[in-house]
Coordinates of C-alpha atoms in Angstrom, one line a residue:
Chain A
M1 CA 0.0 0.0 0.0
G2 CA 1.5 3.3 -1.1
N3 CA 1.5 6.4 1.0
I4 CA 0.7 10.0 0.0
R5 CA 4.3 10.7 -1.0
D6 CA 4.1 7.7 -3.4
I7 CA 0.9 9.0 -4.9
A8 CA 2.3 12.5 -5.3
K9 CA 5.4 11.1 -7.0
K10 CA 3.3 8.9 -9.4
A11 CA 0.9 11.7 -10.2
G12 CA 3.7 14.2 -10.6
V13 CA 2.2 16.6 -8.1
S14 CA 3.2 17.8 -4.6
V15 CA 2.1 16.0 -1.5
S16 CA -0.1 19.0 -0.5
T17 CA -1.9 18.7 -3.8
V18 CA -2.8 15.1 -3.0
S19 CA -3.9 16.2 0.4
R20 CA -6.1 19.0 -1.2
V21 CA -7.7 16.5 -3.5
L22 CA -8.5 14.1 -0.6
N23 CA -9.9 16.9 1.4
H24 CA -12.1 18.3 -1.4
H25 CA -10.1 21.6 -1.4
P26 CA -11.7 23.8 -4.1
Y27 CA -8.5 25.3 -5.5
V28 CA -7.0 22.3 -7.3
K29 CA -6.6 22.3 -11.1
E30 CA -8.8 19.7 -12.7
D31 CA -5.9 18.0 -14.6
K32 CA -4.0 17.6 -11.3
R33 CA -7.1 16.3 -9.5
Q34 CA -7.6 13.7 -12.3
A35 CA -3.9 12.7 -12.1
V36 CA -4.1 12.1 -8.4
L37 CA -7.3 10.1 -8.7
K38 CA -5.8 8.0 -11.5
A39 CA -2.6 7.4 -9.4
I40 CA -4.7 6.3 -6.4
E41 CA -6.7 3.9 -8.6
E42 CA -3.6 2.5 -10.3
M43 CA -1.7 2.0 -7.0
N44 CA -4.8 0.5 -5.4
Y45 CA -3.8 3.0 -2.8
T46 CA -6.2 1.7 -0.2
K47 CA -8.9 -0.9 0.0
N48 CA -10.7 1.2 2.6
M49 CA -13.9 2.5 1.0
N50 CA -13.9 5.4 3.4
A51 CA -10.9 6.7 1.6
V52 CA -12.6 6.1 -1.8
H53 CA -15.6 8.1 -0.5
L54 CA -13.2 10.8 0.6
S55 CA -11.9 11.1 -2.9
K56 CA -15.2 10.6 -4.8
G57 CA -17.3 12.5 -2.3
Q58 CA -20.2 10.1 -2.9
T59 CA -21.2 7.0 -1.0
F60 CA -24.3 5.6 -2.8
V61 CA -26.0 5.4 0.5
V62 CA -29.1 7.3 1.5
G63 CA -30.1 7.8 5.1
V64 CA -33.7 7.1 6.0
V65 CA -34.8 8.7 9.3
L66 CA -37.8 7.1 11.0
P67 CA -38.9 6.5 14.6
Y68 CA -39.1 2.7 14.4
I69 CA -38.8 0.2 11.7
N70 CA -41.7 -1.9 13.1
Q71 CA -44.6 0.4 12.6
S72 CA -46.7 -0.5 9.6
Y73 CA -46.9 3.2 8.4
F74 CA -43.2 3.6 8.3
S75 CA -42.4 0.1 7.1
A76 CA -44.7 0.8 4.1
V77 CA -42.9 4.1 3.3
L78 CA -39.6 2.2 3.7
E79 CA -40.8 -0.4 1.3
G80 CA -41.3 2.2 -1.4
I81 CA -37.9 3.8 -0.7
A82 CA -36.3 0.3 -0.8
E83 CA -37.8 -0.6 -4.1
E84 CA -36.4 2.5 -5.8
A85 CA -33.0 2.2 -4.0
L86 CA -32.7 -1.4 -5.3
A87 CA -33.4 -0.2 -8.8
S88 CA -30.8 2.6 -8.6
D89 CA -28.1 0.6 -6.8
Y90 CA -28.2 2.6 -3.6
Q91 CA -28.0 1.1 -0.1
L92 CA -30.1 2.4 2.8
M93 CA -28.8 3.6 6.1
I94 CA -31.6 3.3 8.5
C95 CA -31.6 5.8 11.4
Q96 CA -34.1 4.9 14.0
T97 CA -34.8 8.0 16.1
N98 CA -37.2 6.6 18.7
Y99 CA -38.8 10.1 18.2
E100 CA -35.8 11.6 19.9
I101 CA -34.3 14.9 18.7
K102 CA -30.8 13.8 19.6
Q103 CA -31.1 10.8 17.3
E104 CA -32.4 12.9 14.5
I105 CA -29.5 15.3 14.9
Q106 CA -27.2 12.3 14.7
A107 CA -28.7 11.4 11.4
L108 CA -28.3 15.0 10.2
E109 CA -24.7 14.9 11.3
M110 CA -24.2 11.8 9.1
L111 CA -25.1 13.9 6.1
K112 CA -22.7 16.6 7.2
M113 CA -20.0 14.0 7.8
K114 CA -20.6 12.6 4.3
Q115 CA -21.5 9.2 5.5
V116 CA -24.7 9.4 3.3
D117 CA -25.4 11.2 0.1
G118 CA -28.8 12.5 1.3
L119 CA -31.4 12.1 3.9
L120 CA -35.1 11.1 3.7
I121 CA -36.8 12.1 6.9
C122 CA -40.0 10.1 7.3
S123 CA -41.0 11.8 10.6
R124 CA -39.5 15.0 11.8
A125 CA -38.7 15.8 15.4
C126 CA -36.4 18.8 14.9
D127 CA -37.5 22.3 14.0
W128 CA -37.4 23.4 10.4
E129 CA -34.6 25.7 11.3
V130 CA -32.4 22.9 12.3
I131 CA -33.1 20.9 9.1
R132 CA -32.5 24.0 7.0
E133 CA -29.1 24.4 8.6
Y134 CA -28.0 21.0 7.3
Q135 CA -29.3 21.4 3.8
M136 CA -26.0 22.8 2.6
Y137 CA -24.4 19.4 3.2
G138 CA -26.7 17.5 0.8
P139 CA -30.3 16.9 -0.2
I140 CA -32.8 16.5 2.6
I141 CA -36.4 15.4 1.7
V142 CA -39.0 15.5 4.3
C143 CA -42.2 13.4 4.5
E144 CA -44.5 16.2 5.6
D145 CA -46.1 19.3 4.1
G146 CA -43.1 21.5 3.5
R147 CA -44.9 24.2 1.5
G148 CA -43.8 27.5 2.8
T149 CA -40.3 26.2 3.6
D150 CA -37.3 25.7 1.3
V151 CA -37.1 22.0 2.2
S152 CA -38.3 19.6 -0.4
S153 CA -41.2 17.4 0.7
V154 CA -43.6 14.6 -0.2
F155 CA -46.7 14.6 1.9
I156 CA -50.2 13.5 2.6
D157 CA -52.7 16.1 3.7
H158 CA -53.7 14.4 6.9
Y159 CA -56.3 17.1 7.8
A160 CA -58.1 16.5 4.5
A161 CA -57.9 12.7 4.8
F162 CA -59.4 12.7 8.3
E163 CA -62.1 15.2 7.1
K164 CA -62.9 12.8 4.2
G165 CA -63.5 9.9 6.7
L166 CA -65.5 12.1 9.1
H167 CA -67.7 13.4 6.3
H168 CA -68.5 9.9 5.1
L169 CA -69.5 8.9 8.6
I170 CA -71.7 12.0 9.0
E171 CA -73.3 11.4 5.6
Q172 CA -74.3 7.9 6.9
G173 CA -76.0 9.6 9.9
H174 CA -73.3 9.3 12.5
R175 CA -72.8 12.0 15.1
R176 CA -71.3 10.1 17.9
I177 CA -67.8 9.6 16.5
G178 CA -64.5 8.8 18.1
Y179 CA -61.1 7.9 16.8
C180 CA -58.0 5.7 17.4
I181 CA -54.5 7.1 16.9
G182 CA -50.9 6.0 17.3
R183 CA -49.8 8.9 19.5
R184 CA -51.3 12.3 20.2
T185 CA -48.1 14.3 19.7
G186 CA -46.4 14.9 16.3
V187 CA -47.3 16.8 13.2
N188 CA -49.7 14.3 11.6
S189 CA -51.6 13.6 14.8
Y190 CA -52.0 17.3 15.4
Q191 CA -53.6 17.8 11.9
R192 CA -55.9 14.9 12.5
E193 CA -57.0 16.1 15.9
R194 CA -57.6 19.6 14.5
A195 CA -59.8 18.2 11.8
Y196 CA -61.7 16.1 14.4
R197 CA -62.3 19.1 16.7
N198 CA -63.3 21.4 14.0
I199 CA -65.9 19.0 12.5
M200 CA -67.3 18.0 15.9
N201 CA -67.7 21.7 16.7
E202 CA -69.5 22.3 13.4
L203 CA -71.8 19.4 14.4
G204 CA -72.3 20.8 17.8
E205 CA -71.0 17.6 19.4
P206 CA -68.9 17.7 22.5
I207 CA -65.4 16.2 22.5
R208 CA -65.5 13.1 24.6
E209 CA -62.0 12.2 25.7
E210 CA -63.0 8.6 26.4
W211 CA -63.8 8.2 22.7
I212 CA -60.2 9.1 21.7
F213 CA -58.0 6.0 21.9
D214 CA -54.2 6.5 21.6
Q215 CA -51.3 4.1 21.5
C216 CA -53.1 2.3 18.7
L217 CA -50.4 0.8 16.5
L218 CA -50.8 -2.9 16.3
L219 CA -53.6 -5.5 15.7
E220 CA -53.6 -6.2 19.5
D221 CA -54.3 -2.5 20.2
G222 CA -57.6 -2.9 18.2
E223 CA -58.6 -5.8 20.4
R224 CA -57.9 -3.7 23.4
V225 CA -60.1 -0.9 22.1
A226 CA -63.0 -3.3 21.6
S227 CA -62.6 -4.5 25.1
R228 CA -62.6 -0.9 26.4
L229 CA -65.6 0.1 24.2
I230 CA -67.8 -2.7 25.6
K231 CA -67.3 -1.3 29.1
L232 CA -68.3 2.3 28.2
T233 CA -71.8 3.2 29.3
S234 CA -72.1 5.8 26.5
R235 CA -70.5 4.4 23.3
P236 CA -69.7 6.1 20.0
T237 CA -71.5 4.7 16.9
A238 CA -68.5 5.1 14.7
L239 CA -64.7 5.1 14.9
L240 CA -62.0 6.4 12.6
V241 CA -59.0 4.2 13.1
T242 CA -55.7 5.6 11.7
N243 CA -54.2 2.2 10.9
D244 CA -55.7 -0.8 9.2
Q245 CA -54.0 -3.3 11.5
V246 CA -55.7 -1.7 14.5
A247 CA -59.0 -1.6 12.6
A248 CA -58.7 -5.3 11.7
G249 CA -58.1 -6.2 15.4
L250 CA -61.1 -4.1 16.3
V251 CA -63.4 -5.7 13.8
L252 CA -62.4 -9.2 14.7
Q253 CA -62.7 -8.6 18.4
C254 CA -66.1 -7.0 17.9
Q255 CA -67.2 -10.3 16.4
H256 CA -66.1 -12.1 19.5
L257 CA -67.8 -9.6 21.8
G258 CA -71.0 -9.5 19.9
I259 CA -70.7 -5.9 18.8
R260 CA -72.1 -5.8 15.3
V261 CA -70.1 -4.0 12.6
P262 CA -71.4 -1.7 11.1
E263 CA -74.8 -1.8 12.8
D264 CA -73.5 -1.1 16.4
L265 CA -70.2 0.3 15.4
A266 CA -69.1 1.7 12.0
I267 CA -65.3 1.5 11.4
I268 CA -63.1 3.3 8.9
G269 CA -59.5 2.2 8.7
F270 CA -56.5 3.9 7.2
D271 CA -53.8 2.8 4.7
N272 CA -55.7 0.2 2.6
Q273 CA -53.4 -2.6 3.6
S274 CA -54.2 -6.0 2.2
I275 CA -55.9 -7.0 5.5
S276 CA -58.5 -4.3 4.9
H277 CA -59.3 -5.8 1.5
V278 CA -59.7 -9.3 2.9
L279 CA -61.8 -8.1 5.9
Q280 CA -63.9 -5.8 3.6
L281 CA -62.9 -2.9 5.7
T282 CA -63.9 0.6 4.6
T283 CA -60.7 2.5 4.6
I284 CA -58.9 5.7 3.6
E285 CA -56.1 4.7 1.2
L286 CA -52.8 6.3 2.0
P287 CA -50.4 5.6 -0.8
L288 CA -47.5 5.1 1.5
K289 CA -45.3 3.0 -0.9
E290 CA -45.8 5.7 -3.5
L291 CA -44.8 8.3 -1.0
G292 CA -41.6 6.4 -0.3
R293 CA -40.9 6.1 -4.0
Q294 CA -41.4 9.8 -4.5
L295 CA -39.1 10.6 -1.6
F296 CA -36.3 8.6 -3.2
Q297 CA -36.9 10.1 -6.6
L298 CA -36.8 13.7 -5.2
F299 CA -33.4 12.8 -3.7
L300 CA -32.1 11.2 -6.8
H301 CA -33.0 14.1 -9.1
K302 CA -31.7 16.7 -6.7
D303 CA -33.9 19.3 -8.3
N304 CA -34.8 22.6 -7.0
V305 CA -37.1 22.6 -4.0
K306 CA -40.2 20.7 -4.8
H307 CA -43.4 19.8 -2.8
I308 CA -45.4 16.7 -4.0
E309 CA -48.7 15.9 -2.5
V310 CA -49.8 12.2 -2.8
S311 CA -53.6 11.9 -2.7
T312 CA -55.7 9.8 -0.5
Q313 CA -58.9 8.0 -1.4
L314 CA -62.0 6.8 0.5
I315 CA -62.5 3.1 -0.3
K316 CA -66.1 2.1 0.6
R317 CA -66.5 -1.5 1.7
L318 CA -68.7 -3.1 4.4
T319 CA -67.7 -1.6 7.8
V320 CA -69.7 1.7 7.5
Chain B
M1 CA -9.3 23.3 7.3
G2 CA -5.7 22.2 7.7
N3 CA -3.8 19.9 5.4
I4 CA -1.6 17.0 6.2
R5 CA 1.5 19.3 6.4
D6 CA -0.2 21.4 9.1
I7 CA -1.1 18.3 11.1
A8 CA 2.4 17.0 10.8
K9 CA 3.7 20.3 12.0
K10 CA 1.3 20.5 14.9
A11 CA 1.9 16.9 16.0
G12 CA 5.6 17.3 15.6
V13 CA 5.9 14.4 13.3
S14 CA 6.7 13.9 9.6
V15 CA 4.1 14.1 6.8
S16 CA 4.6 10.4 6.1
T17 CA 3.9 9.6 9.7
V18 CA 0.5 11.3 9.4
S19 CA -0.1 9.4 6.2
R20 CA 0.8 6.1 7.9
V21 CA -1.6 6.8 10.8
L22 CA -4.5 7.7 8.4
N23 CA -3.7 4.5 6.4
H24 CA -3.5 2.2 9.4
H25 CA 0.1 1.4 8.7
P26 CA 1.3 -1.0 11.5
Y27 CA 4.7 0.5 12.1
V28 CA 3.8 3.7 13.8
K29 CA 4.8 4.3 17.5
E30 CA 1.8 4.6 19.7
D31 CA 2.8 8.1 21.1
K32 CA 3.2 9.4 17.5
R33 CA -0.1 7.9 16.5
Q34 CA -1.8 9.6 19.5
A35 CA -0.1 12.9 18.7
V36 CA -1.5 12.8 15.2
L37 CA -5.0 11.9 16.3
K38 CA -4.9 14.7 18.9
A39 CA -3.7 17.2 16.3
I40 CA -6.5 16.1 13.9
E41 CA -9.1 16.6 16.6
E42 CA -7.8 19.9 17.7
M43 CA -7.5 21.3 14.2
N44 CA -11.0 20.0 13.4
Y45 CA -9.0 18.7 10.5
T46 CA -12.0 17.6 8.5
K47 CA -15.7 17.2 9.1
N48 CA -15.8 14.3 6.8
M49 CA -16.7 11.2 8.9
N50 CA -15.1 9.0 6.3
A51 CA -11.8 10.4 7.5
V52 CA -12.7 9.9 11.1
H53 CA -13.6 6.3 10.3
L54 CA -10.3 6.0 8.6
S55 CA -8.5 7.0 11.7
K56 CA -10.7 5.1 14.2
G57 CA -11.4 2.1 12.0
Q58 CA -14.9 1.8 13.4
T59 CA -18.2 3.0 11.9
F60 CA -20.9 1.9 14.4
V61 CA -22.8 0.7 11.4
V62 CA -23.8 -2.9 10.9
G63 CA -24.8 -4.3 7.5
V64 CA -27.9 -6.4 7.2
V65 CA -28.2 -8.5 4.1
L66 CA -31.7 -9.7 3.1
P67 CA -33.4 -10.3 -0.2
Y68 CA -36.2 -7.7 0.3
I69 CA -37.4 -5.5 3.1
N70 CA -41.0 -6.1 2.4
Q71 CA -41.3 -9.8 3.2
S72 CA -42.8 -10.4 6.6
Y73 CA -40.2 -13.1 7.5
F74 CA -37.3 -10.8 6.9
S75 CA -39.0 -7.7 8.3
A76 CA -39.6 -9.5 11.5
V77 CA -35.9 -10.5 11.8
L78 CA -35.0 -6.9 10.9
E79 CA -37.2 -5.7 13.7
G80 CA -35.3 -7.7 16.3
I81 CA -32.0 -6.5 14.9
A82 CA -33.3 -2.9 14.9
E83 CA -34.3 -3.1 18.5
E84 CA -30.9 -4.2 19.6
A85 CA -29.1 -1.7 17.3
L86 CA -31.2 1.2 18.7
A87 CA -30.2 0.1 22.3
S88 CA -26.5 -0.1 21.4
D89 CA -26.4 3.1 19.3
Y90 CA -25.6 1.3 16.0
Q91 CA -27.1 2.3 12.7
L92 CA -28.1 -0.3 10.1
M93 CA -27.0 -0.5 6.6
I94 CA -29.7 -2.4 4.7
C95 CA -28.3 -4.4 1.7
Q96 CA -31.2 -5.7 -0.3
T97 CA -29.9 -8.5 -2.5
N98 CA -32.9 -9.5 -4.5
Y99 CA -31.5 -13.0 -4.0
E100 CA -28.6 -12.1 -6.4
I101 CA -25.1 -13.3 -5.6
K102 CA -23.7 -10.1 -7.1
Q103 CA -25.6 -8.0 -4.6
E104 CA -24.4 -10.2 -1.7
I105 CA -20.8 -9.9 -2.8
Q106 CA -21.3 -6.1 -2.9
A107 CA -22.4 -6.3 0.8
L108 CA -19.4 -8.5 1.6
E109 CA -17.2 -5.9 -0.1
M110 CA -18.7 -3.2 2.2
L111 CA -17.3 -5.1 5.1
K112 CA -13.9 -5.4 3.4
M113 CA -14.0 -1.7 2.6
K114 CA -14.8 -0.9 6.2
Q115 CA -18.0 0.8 5.5
V116 CA -19.6 -1.4 8.1
D117 CA -18.3 -3.0 11.3
G118 CA -19.9 -6.4 10.6
L119 CA -22.4 -8.2 8.5
L120 CA -25.6 -10.0 9.5
I121 CA -26.7 -12.2 6.6
C122 CA -30.4 -13.1 6.9
S123 CA -30.5 -15.2 3.7
R124 CA -27.3 -16.4 2.0
A125 CA -26.9 -16.7 -1.7
C126 CA -23.1 -17.2 -1.9
D127 CA -21.3 -20.4 -1.1
W128 CA -19.8 -20.8 2.4
E129 CA -16.4 -20.6 0.8
V130 CA -17.0 -17.0 -0.3
I131 CA -18.3 -16.0 3.1
R132 CA -15.4 -17.5 4.8
E133 CA -13.0 -15.5 2.6
Y134 CA -14.5 -12.3 4.0
Q135 CA -14.4 -13.3 7.6
M136 CA -11.0 -11.8 8.0
Y137 CA -12.4 -8.3 7.5
G138 CA -14.9 -8.4 10.3
P139 CA -17.6 -10.5 12.1
I140 CA -20.1 -12.1 9.8
I141 CA -23.1 -13.8 11.3
V142 CA -25.3 -16.0 9.2
C143 CA -29.0 -16.7 9.8
E144 CA -28.8 -20.4 8.9
D145 CA -27.6 -23.6 10.4
G146 CA -23.8 -23.0 10.3
R147 CA -22.8 -26.0 12.4
G148 CA -19.9 -27.7 10.7
T149 CA -18.6 -24.4 9.4
D150 CA -16.5 -21.7 11.2
V151 CA -19.1 -19.0 10.5
S152 CA -21.1 -18.0 13.5
S153 CA -24.9 -18.6 13.0
V154 CA -28.3 -18.2 14.6
F155 CA -30.8 -20.6 13.1
I156 CA -34.1 -22.3 13.0
D157 CA -34.2 -26.0 12.3
H158 CA -36.7 -25.7 9.4
Y159 CA -36.7 -29.4 8.8
A160 CA -37.8 -30.1 12.4
A161 CA -40.4 -27.2 12.3
F162 CA -42.0 -28.6 9.2
E163 CA -41.9 -32.1 10.6
K164 CA -43.7 -30.8 13.8
G165 CA -46.5 -29.4 11.7
L166 CA -46.8 -32.5 9.5
H167 CA -46.9 -34.9 12.6
H168 CA -49.7 -32.8 14.2
L169 CA -51.8 -33.1 11.0
I170 CA -51.1 -36.8 10.8
E171 CA -52.1 -37.3 14.4
Q172 CA -55.4 -35.6 13.6
G173 CA -56.0 -38.2 10.8
H174 CA -54.8 -36.3 7.8
R175 CA -52.9 -38.1 5.0
R176 CA -53.8 -35.9 2.0
I177 CA -51.5 -33.0 2.9
G178 CA -50.1 -30.2 0.7
Y179 CA -48.1 -27.0 1.5
C180 CA -47.6 -23.4 0.5
I181 CA -44.2 -21.9 0.3
G182 CA -42.5 -18.6 -0.7
R183 CA -40.1 -20.0 -3.3
R184 CA -38.8 -23.5 -3.9
T185 CA -35.2 -22.6 -4.1
G186 CA -33.1 -21.6 -1.1
V187 CA -31.7 -23.4 1.9
N188 CA -34.8 -23.1 4.1
S189 CA -37.2 -24.2 1.3
Y190 CA -35.0 -27.2 0.6
Q191 CA -35.1 -28.3 4.2
R192 CA -38.9 -28.0 4.2
E193 CA -39.3 -29.9 1.0
R194 CA -37.1 -32.7 2.3
A195 CA -39.1 -33.0 5.4
Y196 CA -42.3 -33.1 3.4
R197 CA -41.0 -35.8 1.0
N198 CA -39.6 -38.0 3.7
I199 CA -42.8 -38.0 5.7
M200 CA -45.1 -38.5 2.7
N201 CA -42.9 -41.4 1.7
E202 CA -43.2 -42.9 5.2
L203 CA -47.0 -42.5 4.9
G204 CA -46.9 -44.2 1.5
E205 CA -48.6 -41.1 0.0
P206 CA -47.6 -39.9 -3.5
I207 CA -46.2 -36.4 -3.9
R208 CA -48.8 -34.4 -5.8
E209 CA -47.2 -31.4 -7.4
E210 CA -50.6 -29.6 -7.7
W211 CA -50.8 -29.6 -3.9
I212 CA -47.5 -27.6 -3.6
F213 CA -48.2 -23.9 -4.0
D214 CA -45.2 -21.6 -4.4
Q215 CA -44.9 -17.8 -4.7
C216 CA -46.9 -17.6 -1.4
L217 CA -45.7 -14.5 0.4
L218 CA -48.6 -12.1 1.0
L219 CA -52.2 -12.3 2.2
E220 CA -53.4 -12.0 -1.4
D221 CA -51.4 -15.2 -2.3
G222 CA -53.5 -17.1 0.3
E223 CA -56.7 -15.9 -1.5
R224 CA -55.2 -17.1 -4.8
V225 CA -54.5 -20.6 -3.2
A226 CA -58.1 -20.9 -2.0
S227 CA -59.4 -20.0 -5.5
R228 CA -57.1 -22.6 -7.0
L229 CA -58.1 -25.3 -4.4
I230 CA -61.8 -25.0 -5.2
K231 CA -61.1 -25.9 -8.8
L232 CA -59.1 -29.1 -8.0
T233 CA -61.0 -32.3 -8.6
S234 CA -58.9 -34.0 -5.9
R235 CA -58.2 -31.7 -3.0
P236 CA -55.9 -32.0 0.0
T237 CA -57.6 -32.1 3.4
A238 CA -54.8 -30.1 5.1
L239 CA -52.2 -27.5 4.1
L240 CA -49.0 -26.4 5.9
V241 CA -48.6 -22.7 5.0
T242 CA -45.1 -21.3 5.7
N243 CA -46.4 -17.7 6.4
D244 CA -49.2 -16.6 8.6
Q245 CA -50.2 -13.7 6.2
V246 CA -50.8 -16.3 3.5
A247 CA -52.6 -18.6 5.9
A248 CA -54.8 -15.7 7.0
G249 CA -55.7 -14.9 3.4
L250 CA -56.5 -18.5 2.8
V251 CA -58.7 -18.9 5.9
L252 CA -60.7 -15.7 5.0
Q253 CA -61.1 -16.6 1.4
C254 CA -62.2 -20.1 2.4
Q255 CA -65.0 -18.5 4.3
H256 CA -66.1 -16.6 1.2
L257 CA -65.9 -19.7 -1.0
G258 CA -67.7 -22.0 1.5
I259 CA -64.8 -24.2 2.3
R260 CA -65.1 -25.0 6.0
V261 CA -61.9 -24.7 8.1
P262 CA -60.9 -27.1 9.6
E263 CA -63.7 -29.6 8.5
D264 CA -63.0 -29.4 4.8
L265 CA -59.4 -28.0 5.1
A266 CA -57.1 -28.0 8.1
I267 CA -54.6 -25.1 8.0
I268 CA -51.3 -24.6 9.9
G269 CA -49.6 -21.3 9.5
F270 CA -46.0 -20.3 10.4
D271 CA -44.6 -17.4 12.4
N272 CA -47.3 -16.8 15.1
Q273 CA -47.9 -13.3 13.8
S274 CA -50.6 -11.3 15.6
I275 CA -53.0 -12.0 12.8
S276 CA -52.8 -15.7 13.5
H277 CA -53.8 -15.0 17.1
V278 CA -56.8 -12.9 16.1
L279 CA -58.0 -15.4 13.5
Q280 CA -57.4 -18.3 16.0
L281 CA -55.0 -19.9 13.5
T282 CA -53.0 -23.0 14.5
T283 CA -49.4 -22.0 13.7
I284 CA -45.8 -22.9 14.2
E285 CA -44.2 -20.1 16.2
L286 CA -40.9 -19.0 14.7
P287 CA -39.2 -16.6 17.1
L288 CA -38.0 -14.3 14.3
K289 CA -37.6 -11.2 16.3
E290 CA -35.6 -13.2 18.9
L291 CA -33.5 -14.5 16.0
G292 CA -32.8 -11.0 14.9
R293 CA -31.8 -10.0 18.4
Q294 CA -29.4 -12.9 18.7
L295 CA -27.8 -12.1 15.4
F296 CA -27.0 -8.6 16.6
Q297 CA -25.8 -9.9 20.0
L298 CA -23.4 -12.4 18.4
F299 CA -22.0 -9.5 16.3
L300 CA -21.7 -7.2 19.3
H301 CA -19.8 -9.7 21.4
K302 CA -17.5 -10.8 18.6
D303 CA -17.0 -14.1 20.5
N304 CA -15.5 -17.2 19.1
V305 CA -17.6 -19.0 16.5
K306 CA -20.9 -19.8 18.0
H307 CA -24.1 -21.5 16.7
I308 CA -27.4 -20.7 18.4
E309 CA -30.6 -22.5 17.6
V310 CA -33.8 -20.7 18.4
S311 CA -36.6 -23.1 19.0
T312 CA -40.0 -23.4 17.4
Q313 CA -43.3 -24.3 18.9
L314 CA -46.6 -25.6 17.7
I315 CA -49.4 -23.4 18.9
K316 CA -52.8 -25.2 18.7
R317 CA -55.8 -23.1 17.9
L318 CA -58.9 -23.7 15.8
T319 CA -57.8 -24.3 12.2
V320 CA -56.8 -28.0 12.6

C-alpha cells in the first residue's frame, strides 16, 4: 500500500496537492485532480472504502430517518424507498430515532460527515430551522407538508384525509364519532386532531376524551379498544382508526364480543393494507409506498425545492 | 481546514507519519499515533466522517443482508436486529440482495472496505467458501444452520419445524397434505421440501405437485390458493402454510368460498404473527424477532464462532 508521497510522485504533483484532493479543497486544477485520482486507482492506494468516498465524495448510501422500523406506516414508506433504492443501486442507512431529537441530529450529522449522500426524513422531530441548517451538506427530503419552507417534501394532507373519513360517517347519519390514533403528539396527529375538533364543533357535538384512543399501533391494540368500548356506558356509533392493522383487530374482536359492525359500530381504517381488503374494511387509502418512491426520486434528481402531495382516497367496503 | 503538512507540524511528526496513521500502517509508534490523532481533533482537520472512520477504524454501522425488506419473515428478523441496534447506538445499513449473488458480494465488499463493522446475513446466496474468505475483514453472522462451518450462526431448524406441523396433521388423521411456500429454491425451502417428501414417503402417500403452491408471500397469495383449491377435482384435506399472512388470506377466502376450516381443510400457519392470534389460526411459532436480536448480539460480542438454535413451537388453535 502506497502512502501519500508515493501518490504524489506517481501523479507528478506535490504532497499537498494530494492532500487537497483528498480533502475536497476547491483550489485544485482539474488535470492535477484527475492525475491524483488516477494514481490512487492504479496504485490500489487503499482498500478502505472510506478513503474512496473521501476522494469521490459520494457513498451511494441514502439515510432514512424514521422513529421505528416496526410500525406499519413507516415500514410501508420504507418499502417504497427500498424498491427505488434497489433499482438505482443505492444502499439504505436506517436511522431509527425513537422520536428523539438527539437521534435525528445524529442522522443530520451523518449527512454533514458525508456518510450518506442524502437524507429522507419520514417523521421529523427537529425544528425546520435545524433541518435547513443541514441542507447545505446534501439533499434532505421531508415526509411532511413542507410548503412555505425551502425544504423539499412529499406529503399527505392528513387534515383532508381525516375530514374525508368524518364526512363519510356524517353522511351515513353518525354524530357520535370517536377515533383511534398512534400517539397524540407529532405533526400528523395534530392535523388529525384539529380536523376532528373542527368538525365536531360544526356538528355541535362535545369532544369526549374517552372516545379518543391513543397508543393504537398494532392489531392487538384494536382488540384492546374493543374491550374498552364494551365497558363504556355511552359508546360512539363510529370510529375512525388511523391504521388498518388496528381496525382489523377491532373488527375481529367486535365479532367475539357481539358488537355488530357496522350496525352497532361503524369503522373506517387507514392505509388500505391488504388485510382491509380481505376483511372488507372501509378505509382511507394512503399511498405510502408511492410516498416512499417519490421521496427517493426527489433525492435522486436533486432538483430545486419541490413539494409533492400524494392523494388519499376513500374506499367504501362493508364496515360503514 | 488544515492539510496534512499542518497536522504534521502541529503533531511534531513527519508528513509520512501522518499518512501512515491515516492509512492504518502498522509501524507507527503509539505516542506518535496519539499525537497525530490529537492534532487532527484539535484542528478540526476535517468534518468528513469517512476520514474519522479511517483513523478510528470503526463506523458503528452494521450491514444487514436480506433479499427484500417487504417480506414479513425478513421484516420480523429486521425488527429484532433494529431493536438491539437502537439500544446499542448502532445504525443499520440495509443491503437488499434481490437473491442475487452479485448484490451479496457487494455487501461483503462493504465489510472489506470498512463501510460497516460487521455483517448479518439473513439469507445467504453465496457459497460458504465465499463468506469464509471475507471473515478476516470483520464479524459475519449468518441466519442459517452454520454448524460444521467456522461461520457464526443463529438458526431455526426448518426441517424439524415442518416435521412438527406434519406430525400434528397426521395425528389428527390427515394423509392428504399439501403445502404453500414462498419459493422452492433456497436453503430453508429445501429443508422443508425434504421433510415433506420424507414424511409423505413414510406414509406411503404420493407427492402431488398440484398440492404444492409456491410464490406464497402475501395475504393475497392465500386468497389465490383458495381459488385454485376450489377448482381441484382431488383436494388435500390439510395445508401447511409457511407464512401466517398467507394462511390468513387462505382462511378468510375459504369463508367466502364456503370451504369449511378445519372440517374441509385444516390449515397450519407459520410465524405466530398477531393476525394468527386474532384469527385463531393454528401455527408454528418461529421466534423471528428473537433470531434478529441474537444475530446482533453475536456480532456485538464478537466471541469465538458460535451457533445458536432458536426453538420453534406448535401453537394449537382452531384451524386443525
